Amino acid sequence: MATVQMQRVAVSPQEQANIDAAKKNRIQVSNTKKPLFFYVNLAKRYIEQHNEVELSALGMAITTVVTIAEILKNNGLAIEKKVSTSTVGMKDENRGRVVQKAKIEIVLGKSEKFDAIMKMNAAILAPEAVAEAKK
């Protein structure tokens, strides 16, 4: 059986910072582990902190990623920066062979209206939170 050897490549501090930043704002979406709006709210938080978020998914979860992106875009919170699709080889546990799975990555950026919309939402929700606390 052939072995694959990894080769180390020198990376400048600037490139390493870019790599680390990309990892911090990536959300790997599953359509079974968490509810849809968990990911929507997490994406809002990442956009707020990093000015962009990368949503990625494999197989059946692709529809969930597209739905999250559309919710954020339709609410005026995000703009679409990049969409990429590919296939990934994954080992099938039952049959022991490599199976190709579809993969999608969507990068969303902060819209110009993001801060205003978030402030407006906070103002609307604040009185409701006070009423809940009094109960």
One Martini backbone bead per residue (centre of mass of N, CA, C, O) as a GRO file, in nm:
protein
  135
    1MET     BB    1   0.097   0.036   0.022
    2ALA     BB    2   0.068   0.360  -0.014
    3THR     BB    3   0.236   0.645   0.100
    4VAL     BB    4   0.189   0.959   0.255
    5GLN     BB    5   0.376   1.259   0.252
    6MET     BB    6   0.439   1.526   0.446
    7GLN     BB    7   0.508   1.870   0.388
    8ARG     BB    8   0.683   2.128   0.501
    9VAL     BB    9   0.584   2.476   0.522
   10ALA     BB   10   0.667   2.789   0.510
   11VAL     BB   11   0.517   3.048   0.716
   12SER     BB   12   0.415   3.343   0.752
   13PRO     BB   13   0.276   3.540   0.988
   14GLN     BB   14   0.055   3.656   0.802
   15GLU     BB   15  -0.051   3.384   0.693
   16GLN     BB   16  -0.118   3.265   0.972
   17ALA     BB   17  -0.326   3.480   1.048
   18ASN     BB   18  -0.520   3.414   0.813
   19ILE     BB   19  -0.572   3.120   0.893
   20ASP     BB   20  -0.680   3.174   1.181
   21ALA     BB   21  -0.914   3.361   1.095
   22ALA     BB   22  -1.067   3.149   0.923
   23LYS     BB   23  -1.126   2.952   1.166
   24LYS     BB   24  -1.297   3.154   1.356
   25ASN     BB   25  -1.537   3.198   1.109
   26ARG     BB   26  -1.626   2.892   1.109
   27ILE     BB   27  -1.910   2.688   1.003
   28GLN     BB   28  -2.013   2.360   1.073
   29VAL     BB   29  -2.284   2.216   0.931
   30SER     BB   30  -2.572   2.052   1.067
   31ASN     BB   31  -2.893   1.882   1.026
   32THR     BB   32  -2.893   1.724   1.334
   33LYS     BB   33  -2.758   1.873   1.592
   34LYS     BB   34  -2.885   2.158   1.518
   35PRO     BB   35  -3.069   2.417   1.490
   36LEU     BB   36  -3.109   2.657   1.263
   37PHE     BB   37  -3.107   2.917   1.465
   38PHE     BB   38  -2.835   2.864   1.584
   39TYR     BB   39  -2.675   2.930   1.320
   40VAL     BB   40  -2.785   3.211   1.271
   41ASN     BB   41  -2.686   3.337   1.543
   42LEU     BB   42  -2.389   3.261   1.507
   43ALA     BB   43  -2.344   3.418   1.244
   44LYS     BB   44  -2.407   3.696   1.361
   45ARG     BB   45  -2.176   3.695   1.567
   46TYR     BB   46  -1.944   3.660   1.360
   47ILE     BB   47  -2.003   3.915   1.199
   48GLU     BB   48  -1.967   4.110   1.435
   49GLN     BB   49  -1.662   4.022   1.500
   50HIS     BB   50  -1.537   3.961   1.173
   51ASN     BB   51  -1.731   4.062   0.917
   52GLU     BB   52  -1.741   3.741   0.877
   53VAL     BB   53  -1.859   3.420   0.731
   54GLU     BB   54  -1.817   3.059   0.720
   55LEU     BB   55  -2.006   2.825   0.548
   56SER     BB   56  -2.022   2.463   0.598
   57ALA     BB   57  -2.089   2.152   0.402
   58LEU     BB   58  -2.223   1.818   0.382
   59GLY     BB   59  -2.445   1.706   0.181
   60MET     BB   60  -2.747   1.735   0.342
   61ALA     BB   61  -2.647   2.025   0.472
   62ILE     BB   62  -2.659   2.226   0.232
   63THR     BB   63  -2.949   2.335   0.266
   64THR     BB   64  -2.893   2.472   0.539
   65VAL     BB   65  -2.681   2.677   0.443
   66VAL     BB   66  -2.860   2.819   0.235
   67THR     BB   67  -3.078   2.906   0.436
   68ILE     BB   68  -2.900   3.081   0.617
   69ALA     BB   69  -2.805   3.276   0.398
   70GLU     BB   70  -3.092   3.374   0.313
   71ILE     BB   71  -3.181   3.490   0.582
   72LEU     BB   72  -2.953   3.702   0.609
   73LYS     BB   73  -3.005   3.845   0.335
   74ASN     BB   74  -3.320   3.909   0.365
   75ASN     BB   75  -3.252   4.081   0.644
   76GLY     BB   76  -2.981   4.260   0.575
   77LEU     BB   77  -2.702   4.132   0.718
   78ALA     BB   78  -2.591   4.013   0.435
   79ILE     BB   79  -2.329   3.932   0.204
   80GLU     BB   80  -2.215   3.784  -0.080
   81LYS     BB   81  -1.883   3.670  -0.159
   82LYS     BB   82  -1.874   3.335  -0.158
   83VAL     BB   83  -1.895   3.037  -0.372
   84SER     BB   84  -1.826   2.684  -0.310
   85THR     BB   85  -1.770   2.375  -0.482
   86SER     BB   86  -1.738   2.019  -0.399
   87THR     BB   87  -1.552   1.721  -0.346
   88VAL     BB   88  -1.536   1.448  -0.104
   89GLY     BB   89  -1.349   1.196   0.031
   90MET     BB   90  -1.512   0.921   0.197
   91LYS     BB   91  -1.531   0.676   0.430
   92ASP     BB   92  -1.708   0.391   0.434
   93GLU     BB   93  -1.794   0.203   0.705
   94ASN     BB   94  -1.944  -0.044   0.576
   95ARG     BB   95  -1.759  -0.091   0.297
   96GLY     BB   96  -1.457   0.052   0.288
   97ARG     BB   97  -1.500   0.295   0.093
   98VAL     BB   98  -1.482   0.556  -0.127
   99VAL     BB   99  -1.685   0.851  -0.102
  100GLN     BB  100  -1.857   1.098  -0.261
  101LYS     BB  101  -1.900   1.437  -0.142
  102ALA     BB  102  -2.065   1.712  -0.105
  103LYS     BB  103  -1.951   2.064  -0.106
  104ILE     BB  104  -1.993   2.376   0.084
  105GLU     BB  105  -1.901   2.734   0.054
  106ILE     BB  106  -1.997   3.030   0.243
  107VAL     BB  107  -1.937   3.377   0.215
  108LEU     BB  108  -2.014   3.628   0.455
  109GLY     BB  109  -2.089   3.966   0.486
  110LYS     BB  110  -2.120   4.271   0.605
  111SER     BB  111  -2.354   4.491   0.608
  112GLU     BB  112  -2.437   4.822   0.619
  113LYS     BB  113  -2.711   4.755   0.806
  114PHE     BB  114  -2.640   4.574   1.049
  115ASP     BB  115  -2.625   4.762   1.302
  116ALA     BB  116  -2.910   4.884   1.276
  117ILE     BB  117  -3.069   4.618   1.290
  118MET     BB  118  -2.960   4.519   1.565
  119LYS     BB  119  -3.062   4.761   1.728
  120MET     BB  120  -3.360   4.730   1.660
  121ASN     BB  121  -3.391   4.443   1.776
  122ALA     BB  122  -3.305   4.516   2.065
  123ALA     BB  123  -3.533   4.726   2.116
  124ILE     BB  124  -3.768   4.525   2.077
  125LEU     BB  125  -3.664   4.297   2.291
  126ALA     BB  126  -3.627   4.443   2.565
  127PRO     BB  127  -3.924   4.462   2.677
  128GLU     BB  128  -3.970   4.152   2.673
  129ALA     BB  129  -3.746   4.077   2.878
  130VAL     BB  130  -3.863   4.236   3.118
  131ALA     BB  131  -4.137   4.089   3.128
  132GLU     BB  132  -4.017   3.805   3.179
  133ALA     BB  133  -3.867   3.876   3.450
  134LYS     BB  134  -4.138   3.950   3.615
  135LYS     BB  135  -4.274   3.651   3.615
   0.00000   0.00000   0.00000
